Coordinates of C-alpha atoms in Angstrom, one line a residue:
Chain A
M142 CA 22.8 -37.5 7.0
A143 CA 24.6 -35.1 9.3
Q144 CA 23.1 -31.7 10.1
I145 CA 26.3 -29.9 9.0
E146 CA 28.5 -31.3 6.2
L147 CA 31.6 -29.4 5.2
D148 CA 33.6 -30.8 2.2
N149 CA 37.0 -29.5 1.1
I150 CA 36.3 -26.0 2.4
Q151 CA 38.9 -23.5 1.4
R152 CA 38.9 -19.9 2.6
I153 CA 41.7 -17.6 1.4
F154 CA 42.1 -14.0 2.4
Q155 CA 44.0 -11.5 0.4
L156 CA 46.2 -9.4 2.6
G157 CA 48.1 -7.0 0.4
D158 CA 50.3 -9.2 -1.9
S159 CA 50.2 -12.3 0.3
E160 CA 47.4 -14.9 0.5
V161 CA 46.4 -16.2 3.9
H162 CA 44.8 -19.6 4.0
A163 CA 42.4 -19.2 6.8
L164 CA 40.8 -22.6 6.1
Q165 CA 42.4 -25.4 4.2
D166 CA 40.6 -28.6 3.1
V167 CA 38.3 -28.6 6.0
Q168 CA 36.1 -31.7 6.3
L169 CA 33.6 -31.8 9.0
R170 CA 30.4 -33.6 9.9
I171 CA 28.3 -32.4 12.9
D172 CA 25.1 -34.2 13.8
A173 CA 22.0 -32.5 15.2
G174 CA 22.2 -32.0 18.9
E175 CA 25.9 -32.3 19.2
Y176 CA 28.0 -30.2 21.6
V177 CA 31.2 -29.2 19.9
S178 CA 34.0 -26.9 21.1
V179 CA 36.5 -25.4 18.6
M180 CA 39.8 -24.5 20.1
G181 CA 43.2 -23.4 18.8
P182 CA 45.6 -20.4 18.9
S183 CA 44.8 -17.0 17.4
G184 CA 44.7 -17.1 13.6
S185 CA 44.1 -20.8 13.5
G186 CA 40.9 -20.3 11.6
K187 CA 38.4 -21.1 14.3
S188 CA 36.5 -17.8 14.0
T189 CA 36.5 -18.1 10.2
L190 CA 35.1 -21.5 10.5
L191 CA 32.3 -20.2 12.8
N192 CA 31.5 -17.3 10.4
L193 CA 31.3 -19.8 7.6
L194 CA 29.0 -22.1 9.5
G195 CA 26.8 -19.1 10.3
L196 CA 26.6 -18.1 6.6
L197 CA 28.3 -14.7 7.4
D198 CA 31.1 -15.7 5.1
R199 CA 31.5 -17.8 1.9
P200 CA 34.2 -20.3 1.2
N201 CA 36.4 -19.8 -1.9
D202 CA 35.9 -23.5 -2.7
G203 CA 34.2 -26.5 -1.3
H204 CA 30.6 -27.3 -0.2
Y205 CA 28.6 -26.6 2.9
R206 CA 25.4 -28.6 3.3
L207 CA 23.1 -27.5 6.1
E208 CA 20.4 -30.1 6.8
G209 CA 21.0 -31.6 3.4
R210 CA 20.8 -28.4 1.4
D211 CA 23.8 -26.9 -0.3
V212 CA 23.9 -23.4 1.2
T213 CA 27.1 -22.1 -0.4
T214 CA 25.2 -21.4 -3.7
L215 CA 22.3 -19.6 -2.1
S216 CA 21.8 -15.9 -2.8
G217 CA 22.5 -13.3 -0.1
D218 CA 18.8 -13.0 0.7
E219 CA 18.2 -16.7 0.9
Q220 CA 21.2 -17.0 3.2
A221 CA 19.8 -14.3 5.4
R222 CA 16.6 -16.3 5.6
V223 CA 18.5 -19.4 6.7
R224 CA 20.4 -17.3 9.3
R225 CA 17.1 -15.9 10.5
E226 CA 15.4 -19.3 10.9
R227 CA 18.0 -21.9 11.6
I228 CA 21.0 -20.2 13.2
G229 CA 21.5 -18.3 16.5
F230 CA 24.6 -16.3 17.3
V231 CA 26.1 -15.5 20.6
F232 CA 29.0 -13.1 20.6
Q233 CA 31.8 -12.3 23.1
S234 CA 30.8 -8.6 23.2
F235 CA 27.1 -9.4 23.4
H236 CA 26.2 -7.1 20.5
L237 CA 23.1 -5.7 22.1
V238 CA 21.6 -2.5 20.5
P239 CA 22.3 0.1 23.2
R240 CA 19.2 2.2 22.6
L241 CA 16.8 -0.7 22.8
S242 CA 15.5 -2.4 26.0
A243 CA 16.2 -6.0 26.8
E244 CA 12.7 -6.9 25.5
E245 CA 13.2 -5.1 22.2
N246 CA 16.7 -6.6 21.7
I247 CA 15.2 -10.1 22.2
A248 CA 12.4 -9.3 19.8
L249 CA 14.7 -8.2 17.0
P250 CA 14.8 -11.5 15.1
L251 CA 11.0 -11.7 15.4
L252 CA 10.8 -8.2 14.0
L253 CA 13.0 -9.1 11.1
A254 CA 11.0 -12.2 10.4
G255 CA 7.7 -10.2 10.3
I256 CA 6.1 -11.9 13.3
S257 CA 3.0 -10.0 14.5
P258 CA 3.3 -7.7 17.5
H259 CA 0.9 -9.9 19.5
D260 CA 2.9 -13.1 19.0
R261 CA 6.1 -11.2 19.6
K262 CA 4.9 -10.1 22.9
A263 CA 4.0 -13.6 24.1
R264 CA 7.2 -15.2 22.9
V265 CA 9.4 -12.4 24.4
A266 CA 7.6 -12.7 27.7
Q267 CA 8.2 -16.4 27.7
A268 CA 11.9 -16.0 26.9
L269 CA 12.3 -13.3 29.6
N270 CA 10.9 -15.8 32.1
D271 CA 13.0 -18.7 30.9
F272 CA 16.2 -16.8 31.2
G273 CA 15.4 -15.2 34.5
L274 CA 15.0 -11.7 33.1
A275 CA 11.4 -11.2 33.9
K276 CA 12.1 -8.0 35.9
R277 CA 14.7 -6.7 33.5
G278 CA 12.6 -6.5 30.3
D279 CA 12.5 -2.7 30.1
H280 CA 16.1 -2.2 31.1
R281 CA 18.5 -0.9 28.5
P282 CA 21.8 -2.9 28.1
D283 CA 23.8 -0.3 30.1
Q284 CA 21.5 -0.9 33.1
L285 CA 22.3 -4.6 33.0
S286 CA 25.2 -6.6 34.4
G287 CA 27.5 -8.5 32.0
G288 CA 25.8 -11.9 32.8
Q289 CA 22.4 -10.4 32.3
R290 CA 23.5 -8.9 29.0
Q291 CA 24.8 -12.3 27.7
R292 CA 21.5 -13.9 28.9
V293 CA 19.6 -11.3 26.8
A294 CA 21.9 -12.1 23.9
I295 CA 21.2 -15.8 24.3
A296 CA 17.5 -15.3 24.6
R297 CA 17.7 -13.3 21.3
A298 CA 19.7 -16.1 19.7
T299 CA 17.2 -18.7 20.6
I300 CA 13.9 -16.8 20.2
M301 CA 13.5 -18.1 16.6
Q302 CA 14.1 -21.7 17.9
P303 CA 17.1 -22.3 15.6
A304 CA 18.7 -25.6 14.8
M305 CA 22.1 -24.5 16.0
L306 CA 23.7 -22.0 18.3
L307 CA 27.1 -20.6 17.3
A308 CA 28.9 -19.0 20.2
D309 CA 32.1 -17.1 19.8
E310 CA 33.9 -16.8 23.1
P311 CA 30.6 -16.5 24.9
T312 CA 32.3 -16.1 28.3
G313 CA 35.3 -14.0 27.2
N314 CA 34.0 -10.8 28.7
L315 CA 32.6 -12.3 31.9
D316 CA 34.1 -13.2 35.3
R317 CA 34.5 -16.8 36.2
A318 CA 31.2 -17.3 38.2
T319 CA 29.1 -15.5 35.6
G320 CA 30.9 -17.4 32.8
E321 CA 30.0 -20.7 34.5
E322 CA 26.4 -19.6 34.7
V323 CA 26.2 -18.7 31.0
T324 CA 28.0 -21.9 30.1
Q325 CA 25.4 -24.0 32.0
L326 CA 22.7 -22.1 30.3
L327 CA 24.1 -22.9 26.9
E328 CA 24.5 -26.5 27.9
A329 CA 20.9 -26.7 29.1
L330 CA 19.8 -25.5 25.7
N331 CA 22.0 -28.1 24.1
G332 CA 20.3 -30.6 26.4
R333 CA 17.0 -29.7 24.7
G334 CA 18.4 -30.7 21.3
V335 CA 20.0 -27.6 19.9
T336 CA 23.3 -28.1 18.3
L337 CA 25.9 -26.1 20.2
I338 CA 29.2 -25.0 18.6
V339 CA 31.5 -23.0 20.9
V340 CA 34.7 -21.3 19.8
T341 CA 36.9 -20.7 22.9
H342 CA 40.4 -20.0 24.2
D343 CA 39.4 -21.3 27.6
P344 CA 40.6 -24.9 27.9
H345 CA 38.3 -25.5 30.9
M346 CA 35.3 -24.6 28.8
G347 CA 36.5 -26.4 25.8
E348 CA 36.9 -29.7 27.7
R349 CA 33.3 -29.6 28.8
A350 CA 32.1 -30.2 25.2
H351 CA 31.4 -33.8 24.2
R352 CA 33.3 -33.3 21.1
Q353 CA 36.5 -31.2 20.9
I354 CA 38.0 -29.9 17.7
R355 CA 41.5 -28.4 17.7
M356 CA 42.5 -26.2 14.8
E357 CA 45.9 -25.0 13.7
D358 CA 46.9 -23.0 10.5
G359 CA 43.5 -23.4 9.0
R360 CA 43.4 -27.2 9.4
I361 CA 41.6 -29.4 11.8
E362 CA 44.4 -30.9 13.9
S363 CA 42.4 -33.2 16.0
D364 CA 38.7 -34.1 16.5
S365 CA 38.1 -36.1 19.6
Q366 CA 34.9 -37.5 21.0
R367 CA 34.7 -37.7 24.8
P368 CA 33.0 -40.9 25.8
A369 CA 29.4 -40.3 26.7
P370 CA 29.1 -39.8 30.5
Chain B
M228 CA 9.7 -10.1 5.6
M229 CA 9.8 -7.2 8.1
R230 CA 6.5 -5.3 8.6
S231 CA 6.5 -1.7 7.4
R232 CA 5.2 -0.5 10.8
D233 CA 8.1 -2.2 12.5
I234 CA 10.6 -0.6 10.0
L235 CA 9.0 2.7 10.8
G236 CA 9.2 2.1 14.5
F237 CA 12.8 0.9 14.4
A238 CA 13.9 3.9 12.3
T239 CA 12.1 6.3 14.7
R240 CA 13.8 4.7 17.7
A241 CA 17.1 5.2 15.9
A242 CA 16.4 8.8 15.0
T243 CA 15.3 9.7 18.5
A244 CA 18.2 7.9 20.2
Y245 CA 20.6 10.6 18.9
P246 CA 18.8 13.8 19.7
M247 CA 21.8 16.1 19.0
R248 CA 22.5 14.7 15.5
T249 CA 18.7 14.5 14.7
G250 CA 18.2 18.0 16.0
L251 CA 21.0 19.5 13.9
M252 CA 19.8 17.8 10.8
M253 CA 16.2 18.8 11.3
L254 CA 17.4 22.4 11.9
A255 CA 19.2 22.5 8.5
M256 CA 16.2 21.1 6.8
A257 CA 13.9 23.5 8.7
I258 CA 15.9 26.6 7.8
G259 CA 15.7 25.6 4.2
V260 CA 12.0 25.2 4.2
A261 CA 11.4 28.2 6.4
A262 CA 13.5 30.3 3.9
V263 CA 11.3 29.2 1.0
V264 CA 8.1 29.9 2.9
L265 CA 9.2 33.2 4.3
L266 CA 10.8 34.6 1.1
T267 CA 7.9 33.6 -1.1
A268 CA 5.5 35.1 1.5
L269 CA 7.5 38.3 1.2
G270 CA 7.5 38.2 -2.6
D271 CA 3.9 37.3 -3.0
G272 CA 3.0 39.8 -0.3
A273 CA 4.7 42.5 -2.3
R274 CA 2.9 41.3 -5.5
R275 CA -0.5 41.4 -3.7
Y276 CA 0.3 44.8 -2.2
V277 CA 1.0 46.3 -5.6
V278 CA -2.0 44.7 -7.3
R279 CA -4.2 46.0 -4.5
E280 CA -2.8 49.5 -4.7
F281 CA -3.3 49.5 -8.5
S282 CA -6.9 48.3 -8.1
A283 CA -7.5 51.1 -5.6
L284 CA -6.6 53.6 -8.3
G285 CA -9.7 52.4 -10.2
S286 CA -9.5 49.4 -12.4
S287 CA -11.9 50.9 -14.9
L288 CA -9.4 53.5 -16.0
I289 CA -8.5 53.8 -19.6
I290 CA -5.5 56.0 -20.6
V291 CA -5.4 57.4 -24.1
L292 CA -2.0 58.1 -25.6
P293 CA -1.3 59.9 -28.8
G294 CA 0.4 57.8 -31.5
R295 CA 0.1 54.1 -32.3
T296 CA 2.3 51.5 -30.9
E297 CA 0.7 48.6 -32.6
T298 CA 1.2 47.6 -36.2
G299 CA -2.1 47.6 -38.1
G300 CA -3.2 46.8 -41.5
V301 CA -3.5 49.3 -44.3
G302 CA -6.5 51.5 -43.7
A303 CA -7.9 54.4 -45.7
G304 CA -6.2 56.8 -43.2
S305 CA -2.8 55.4 -43.8
F306 CA -2.6 56.9 -47.2
V307 CA -3.4 60.3 -45.9
T308 CA -0.7 60.8 -43.4
N309 CA 1.7 58.9 -41.2
T310 CA 2.3 61.5 -38.5
P311 CA -0.2 61.0 -35.6
R312 CA -2.4 63.8 -34.8
D313 CA -2.1 65.4 -31.4
L314 CA -4.8 64.8 -28.8
T315 CA -6.7 68.0 -28.1
V316 CA -9.1 69.2 -25.4
D317 CA -11.9 68.9 -28.0
D318 CA -11.0 65.2 -28.4
A319 CA -11.3 64.7 -24.7
A320 CA -14.6 66.5 -24.6
A321 CA -15.9 64.3 -27.4
L322 CA -15.2 61.2 -25.4
L323 CA -17.9 62.2 -22.9
R324 CA -20.3 61.2 -25.7
A325 CA -19.3 57.6 -25.3
G326 CA -22.0 55.7 -23.5
S327 CA -19.8 53.6 -21.4
V328 CA -17.5 56.4 -20.3
T329 CA -18.5 58.3 -17.1
R330 CA -15.6 60.6 -16.5
V331 CA -13.0 62.1 -18.8
A332 CA -10.0 64.2 -17.7
P333 CA -7.5 65.6 -20.2
L334 CA -4.0 65.9 -19.0
V335 CA -1.2 68.3 -19.8
L336 CA 2.1 67.7 -18.1
G337 CA 5.2 69.8 -17.7
N338 CA 8.0 70.9 -15.5
S339 CA 8.2 74.4 -14.3
E340 CA 9.4 76.6 -11.5
I341 CA 7.2 77.5 -8.6
A342 CA 7.9 80.5 -6.4
Y343 CA 6.3 82.1 -3.3
A344 CA 7.7 84.7 -1.1
G345 CA 11.2 84.4 -2.5
K346 CA 11.2 80.5 -2.2
L347 CA 11.8 78.8 -5.5
R348 CA 11.7 75.2 -6.6
E349 CA 11.3 73.0 -9.6
V350 CA 7.9 71.4 -9.8
M351 CA 5.7 69.1 -11.9
V352 CA 2.6 70.9 -13.2
I353 CA -0.5 69.1 -14.3
G354 CA -3.2 70.8 -16.3
T355 CA -6.5 68.9 -16.1
T356 CA -10.2 69.2 -15.2
P357 CA -12.2 68.5 -12.0
A358 CA -12.9 64.9 -12.9
F359 CA -9.2 64.1 -12.5
A360 CA -9.5 64.2 -8.7
D361 CA -12.2 61.6 -8.8
I362 CA -10.4 59.4 -11.3
R363 CA -7.2 59.4 -9.2
N364 CA -9.0 59.3 -5.8
Y365 CA -7.4 62.6 -4.6
T366 CA -8.8 64.1 -1.5
V367 CA -8.6 67.8 -0.8
A368 CA -7.4 68.6 2.7
Q369 CA -8.1 72.4 2.6
G370 CA -10.1 74.5 0.2
R371 CA -11.4 72.8 -3.0
F372 CA -10.3 71.2 -6.2
L373 CA -10.4 72.8 -9.6
P374 CA -13.7 74.5 -10.4
E375 CA -16.2 73.2 -13.0
E376 CA -15.8 75.6 -15.9
D377 CA -15.3 75.7 -19.7
W378 CA -12.3 73.5 -20.4
R379 CA -11.0 76.2 -22.8
R380 CA -11.2 79.0 -20.3
G381 CA -8.6 78.2 -17.7
S382 CA -8.9 80.5 -14.7
A383 CA -5.7 81.3 -12.8
V384 CA -6.2 79.0 -9.9
A385 CA -4.0 76.1 -8.5
V386 CA -4.3 73.2 -6.2
I387 CA -1.0 72.1 -4.6
G388 CA 0.3 68.9 -3.0
A389 CA 0.9 68.5 0.7
T390 CA 4.7 68.5 0.6
L391 CA 4.7 71.5 -1.7
H392 CA 2.4 73.3 0.7
K393 CA 4.7 72.6 3.7
E394 CA 7.9 73.7 1.8
L395 CA 6.5 76.9 0.4
F396 CA 4.2 78.1 3.2
G397 CA 5.4 76.3 6.3
A398 CA 2.9 77.1 9.0
E399 CA 1.4 80.1 7.1
P400 CA -2.1 79.7 5.6
A401 CA -1.8 79.1 1.9
L402 CA -5.4 79.3 0.7
G403 CA -6.0 82.5 -1.3
N404 CA -2.3 83.4 -1.7
M405 CA -0.8 83.9 -5.1
I406 CA 2.0 81.7 -6.3
R407 CA 4.0 82.1 -9.4
V408 CA 4.5 79.1 -11.7
G409 CA 6.7 79.8 -14.7
D410 CA 5.8 83.3 -15.8
R411 CA 2.2 83.2 -14.6
R412 CA 0.5 83.8 -11.3
Y413 CA -2.1 81.5 -9.8
R414 CA -4.3 81.8 -6.7
V415 CA -4.1 78.7 -4.4
I416 CA -7.6 77.4 -3.9
G417 CA -6.9 73.9 -2.5
I418 CA -4.3 71.7 -0.9
L419 CA -4.3 68.0 -1.4
A420 CA -4.3 65.6 1.5
A421 CA -0.9 63.9 1.9
S422 CA -1.2 60.5 0.1
G423 CA 2.4 59.2 0.1
S424 CA 4.0 58.4 -3.1
G425 CA 1.6 57.3 -5.8
L426 CA 2.7 55.2 -8.7
G427 CA 4.4 57.3 -11.4
M428 CA 3.9 60.7 -9.9
N429 CA 4.0 61.9 -6.4
A430 CA 0.8 63.7 -5.7
D431 CA 2.3 65.5 -2.7
E432 CA 4.6 67.5 -5.0
L433 CA 2.2 68.4 -7.7
V434 CA 0.8 71.7 -8.8
I435 CA -2.6 71.2 -10.5
V436 CA -4.1 73.9 -12.7
P437 CA -6.9 74.0 -15.2
V438 CA -6.1 72.4 -18.5
A439 CA -6.3 75.6 -20.5
A440 CA -4.0 77.4 -18.0
A441 CA -1.4 74.7 -18.3
Q442 CA -1.6 74.8 -22.1
A443 CA -1.0 78.5 -22.0
L444 CA 1.8 78.0 -19.5
F445 CA 3.6 75.5 -21.7
N446 CA 2.4 77.2 -24.9
A447 CA 1.0 73.9 -26.2
S448 CA -2.3 73.0 -27.8
S449 CA -1.9 69.2 -27.5
L450 CA -2.6 66.9 -24.6
F451 CA -0.1 64.5 -22.9
R452 CA -2.8 62.0 -22.1
I453 CA -6.6 61.6 -21.7
F454 CA -7.8 59.7 -18.7
A455 CA -11.2 58.2 -19.2
E456 CA -13.2 56.1 -16.7
A457 CA -15.5 53.4 -17.8
R458 CA -18.8 52.8 -16.1
S459 CA -17.5 49.7 -14.4
R460 CA -14.7 47.2 -14.8
D461 CA -16.8 45.1 -17.1
A462 CA -17.6 48.1 -19.3
V463 CA -13.9 48.6 -20.0
P464 CA -13.8 46.7 -23.3
G465 CA -16.9 48.4 -24.6
A466 CA -15.6 51.8 -23.6
K467 CA -12.4 51.2 -25.4
T468 CA -14.2 50.5 -28.7
Q469 CA -16.3 53.6 -28.3
I470 CA -13.3 55.7 -27.5
L471 CA -11.4 54.4 -30.5
D472 CA -14.4 54.9 -32.8
I473 CA -14.9 58.5 -31.7
L474 CA -11.2 59.4 -32.0
K475 CA -10.9 57.6 -35.4
T476 CA -13.8 59.7 -36.7
R477 CA -12.2 62.9 -35.4
H478 CA -8.8 62.0 -36.8
D479 CA -10.0 61.4 -40.4
G480 CA -10.5 57.7 -40.0
E481 CA -7.0 57.1 -38.8
E482 CA -6.5 55.0 -35.7
D483 CA -3.6 57.0 -34.3
V484 CA -4.0 56.6 -30.5
T485 CA -3.0 53.9 -28.1
L486 CA -5.3 52.8 -25.2
I487 CA -3.8 51.5 -22.0
T488 CA -6.0 49.9 -19.5
Q489 CA -5.3 49.4 -15.8
D490 CA -5.7 45.7 -16.3
A491 CA -2.8 45.6 -18.7
V492 CA -0.5 47.5 -16.4
L493 CA -1.7 45.4 -13.5
G494 CA -1.0 42.2 -15.5
T495 CA 2.5 43.4 -16.2
F496 CA 3.3 44.1 -12.6
D497 CA 1.7 40.9 -11.6
R498 CA 3.9 39.0 -14.0
I499 CA 7.1 40.8 -13.0
L500 CA 6.5 40.3 -9.3
G501 CA 5.4 36.8 -9.8
A502 CA 8.6 36.0 -11.6
L503 CA 10.5 37.7 -8.8
T504 CA 8.8 35.6 -6.2
L505 CA 9.7 32.5 -8.2
A506 CA 13.4 33.6 -8.4
V507 CA 13.5 34.2 -4.7
A508 CA 12.0 30.7 -4.1
G509 CA 14.7 29.2 -6.3
I510 CA 17.4 30.9 -4.3
A511 CA 15.9 29.6 -1.1
A512 CA 15.7 26.1 -2.6
I513 CA 19.5 26.1 -2.9
S514 CA 19.6 26.0 0.9
L515 CA 17.4 22.8 0.7
A516 CA 20.0 21.2 -1.6
V517 CA 22.6 22.1 1.0
A518 CA 20.4 20.5 3.7
G519 CA 20.2 17.4 1.5
I520 CA 23.9 17.1 1.4
L521 CA 23.9 17.5 5.2
V522 CA 21.4 14.7 5.5
M523 CA 23.8 12.5 3.4
N524 CA 26.7 13.3 5.7
V525 CA 24.8 12.7 8.9
M526 CA 23.5 9.4 7.6
L527 CA 27.0 8.3 6.6
V528 CA 28.3 9.2 10.1
A529 CA 25.4 7.4 11.6
I530 CA 26.3 4.3 9.6
T531 CA 29.9 4.5 10.7
Q532 CA 28.7 4.8 14.3
R533 CA 26.3 1.9 13.9
T534 CA 28.5 -0.4 11.9
S535 CA 28.4 -3.2 14.5
E536 CA 24.6 -2.8 14.7
I537 CA 24.4 -3.3 11.0
G538 CA 26.6 -6.4 11.3
L539 CA 24.3 -7.7 14.1
L540 CA 21.2 -7.2 12.0
K541 CA 22.7 -9.1 9.2
A542 CA 23.7 -12.0 11.6
L543 CA 20.1 -12.0 12.8
G544 CA 18.9 -12.5 9.3
A545 CA 18.2 -9.0 7.9
T546 CA 18.5 -8.9 4.1
G547 CA 20.3 -6.1 2.4
S548 CA 17.1 -4.6 1.2
I549 CA 15.7 -4.5 4.8
I550 CA 18.8 -2.6 6.0
R551 CA 18.6 -0.2 3.0
L552 CA 14.9 0.4 3.9
V553 CA 15.6 1.0 7.5
F554 CA 18.2 3.7 6.9
L555 CA 16.2 5.2 4.0
T556 CA 13.2 5.4 6.3
E557 CA 15.3 7.1 8.9
A558 CA 16.6 9.7 6.4
A559 CA 13.0 10.3 5.2
L560 CA 11.7 10.7 8.7
L561 CA 14.3 13.2 9.6
S562 CA 13.6 15.2 6.4
I563 CA 9.9 15.1 6.9
A564 CA 10.2 16.2 10.5
G565 CA 12.6 19.0 9.5
A566 CA 10.4 20.1 6.7
L567 CA 7.4 20.3 8.9
A568 CA 9.3 22.2 11.6
G569 CA 10.5 24.5 8.8
L570 CA 6.9 25.0 7.6
L571 CA 5.9 26.1 11.1
L572 CA 8.9 28.3 11.4
G573 CA 8.2 29.9 8.0
H574 CA 4.6 30.6 8.8
L575 CA 5.6 32.0 12.2
G576 CA 8.0 34.3 10.4
A577 CA 5.4 35.4 7.8
W578 CA 3.0 36.1 10.7
G579 CA 5.7 38.2 12.4
L580 CA 6.2 40.0 9.1
R581 CA 2.5 40.8 8.8
L582 CA 2.5 42.0 12.4
M583 CA 5.4 44.4 11.6
F584 CA 4.1 45.5 8.2
P585 CA 0.4 45.4 8.3
V586 CA 0.0 46.8 4.8
L587 CA 1.9 43.8 3.4
P588 CA -0.2 40.7 2.9
A589 CA 2.7 38.4 3.5
Y590 CA 1.1 35.0 3.1
P591 CA 3.2 32.2 1.4
P592 CA 1.5 31.0 -1.8
D593 CA 0.3 27.4 -1.7
W594 CA 2.6 26.3 -4.5
A595 CA 5.6 27.5 -2.6
V596 CA 4.6 25.6 0.5
F597 CA 4.1 22.4 -1.5
A598 CA 7.3 22.9 -3.5
G599 CA 9.3 23.6 -0.3
L600 CA 8.0 20.6 1.5
G601 CA 8.3 18.4 -1.6
T602 CA 11.9 19.5 -2.4
A603 CA 12.9 18.9 1.2
I604 CA 11.5 15.4 1.4
V605 CA 12.8 14.4 -2.1
T606 CA 16.3 15.7 -1.4
G607 CA 16.3 14.1 2.0
V608 CA 15.4 10.7 0.6
L609 CA 17.6 11.1 -2.5
F610 CA 20.6 12.0 -0.5
G611 CA 19.7 9.1 1.9
V612 CA 19.9 6.5 -0.8
M613 CA 23.6 6.5 -1.1
P614 CA 24.3 6.0 2.6
A615 CA 21.6 3.4 2.9
R616 CA 23.0 1.4 0.0
H617 CA 26.4 1.7 1.6
A618 CA 25.0 0.3 4.8
A619 CA 23.3 -2.6 3.0
T620 CA 26.5 -3.7 1.3
L621 CA 28.7 -3.7 4.4
D622 CA 30.4 -7.0 5.0
A623 CA 28.8 -8.7 8.0
V624 CA 32.0 -10.2 9.5
D625 CA 33.9 -6.9 9.2
A626 CA 30.9 -5.0 10.6
L627 CA 30.5 -7.3 13.6
S628 CA 34.2 -6.9 14.5
K629 CA 33.8 -3.1 14.7
R630 CA 33.4 -1.7 18.1

């Protein structure tokens, strides 16, 4: 059984009078621990696919089984719980809460899950260490560099030890060197067993993934496995 | 599920992160609550002031009026006559026999002209007995009050009020001089101390003469009122019964007088001013409703500003109810803080009021304080519900794409 199973997924947006098929008949199997890049031109449906995988969006038709469980029929609150416990998001624009310190931003998922302040403190301290942010814990996002911000965001995405990381253009707002640093960080996490799915425009980054999916007009055009190194 | 302490902490951080917005909203709430506190303090202060002034007049006072204002059953007397008998000086004198009555003062009242050395003015004349000064707490500044004498004799002497004294005599000594009232002449034997305006009649502009003198002046044998003072406040009901009994016997068994006690008058004033305070509080409460609408607006703006944050919270696994709770808590916090600030402001204002007008006991009543605080918090939360629900139903994907 694959970790992610998508069957006949349809996603249709109503734009005025016209319907836009953002996803058409998408079939996809992703195993636990895979490293997948999703590429394609703008409007090809790759972001919609990522939102769907992250349970931020629901398909109009089809089934999504996550770890064997059909999550398309779950209630909003149950989906929130799955997001909280199994899924980590990394965004292009980091999405840090500007008034909160790096520590507090990282602690947000723990806060939402109702983890006790004591446990929170220990886990956040560990995460700050792991991501080289030990001295930046009390800095607000506007006092951090772009790379540090994205590291805070990744620390936040992984603090609940999710089964998969969904990254939407994670290096889009970073310079080349910092982007490389962040990519290596994500790959290191993948190396420890977390499924990594990256949506990107950047062919260089896309080619680093072991498995590359190309999308066009809401369909999966190609799905190629790079031979294991 | 998120811990309530964490929700509170998160909402507090959100509220304090935007000091301008938070400050303005608290100010609106504070002004509303302060208005309630201050205005009710004013209203209730006025009520207490009036009640106190009345009590100072002597709460054991019983005023006897001729004529009945209450409907009664058919008594033996009602077959004899329907026209009420006048009150007479003898009636008043008879009241002194009542065991619970300590002082009695008959009262004749009329308007006349007063003249001295070519100066002339209209004046209110009271004919009464020496006890009246004690009953009304008049103090004599110069000379003395009316002499003790036979109530039917009426010597030609007068006591005048302070204003009258100043207007007629100026700096001249008044004692011993003759004034003309109507077509009669009286010797001034006393001048009342200035007392400011009393209730009903201004003692500073009165001429007081013996009751018989006034009756002669106005050519009347009846009395306007009889003032009687009971031994104490508790003796008032007993004194009333005794007065009624005596007058009934004297009036052929007919109960044709009305008794007014200070308590009844006091109660009326108390009710009127209490209602006034309530009305003022109601008007002030409107400003709280306005503040509530402001809370709603500010929260809606806050949600627009923080749309991407709401999207993020959803992505991190916050349920709709958590987001609703977070924003509702924020609205409630702002309302409570504003209400408390308003309470402080209102008490400060009331304190200033007391400092400026020491006679006015301007303390806000407890009910107004609780009602003001309660209304503020309830409106704040109530008007916070709609924005919070709006935040909870935002679409996560759309919210995340907002910058």
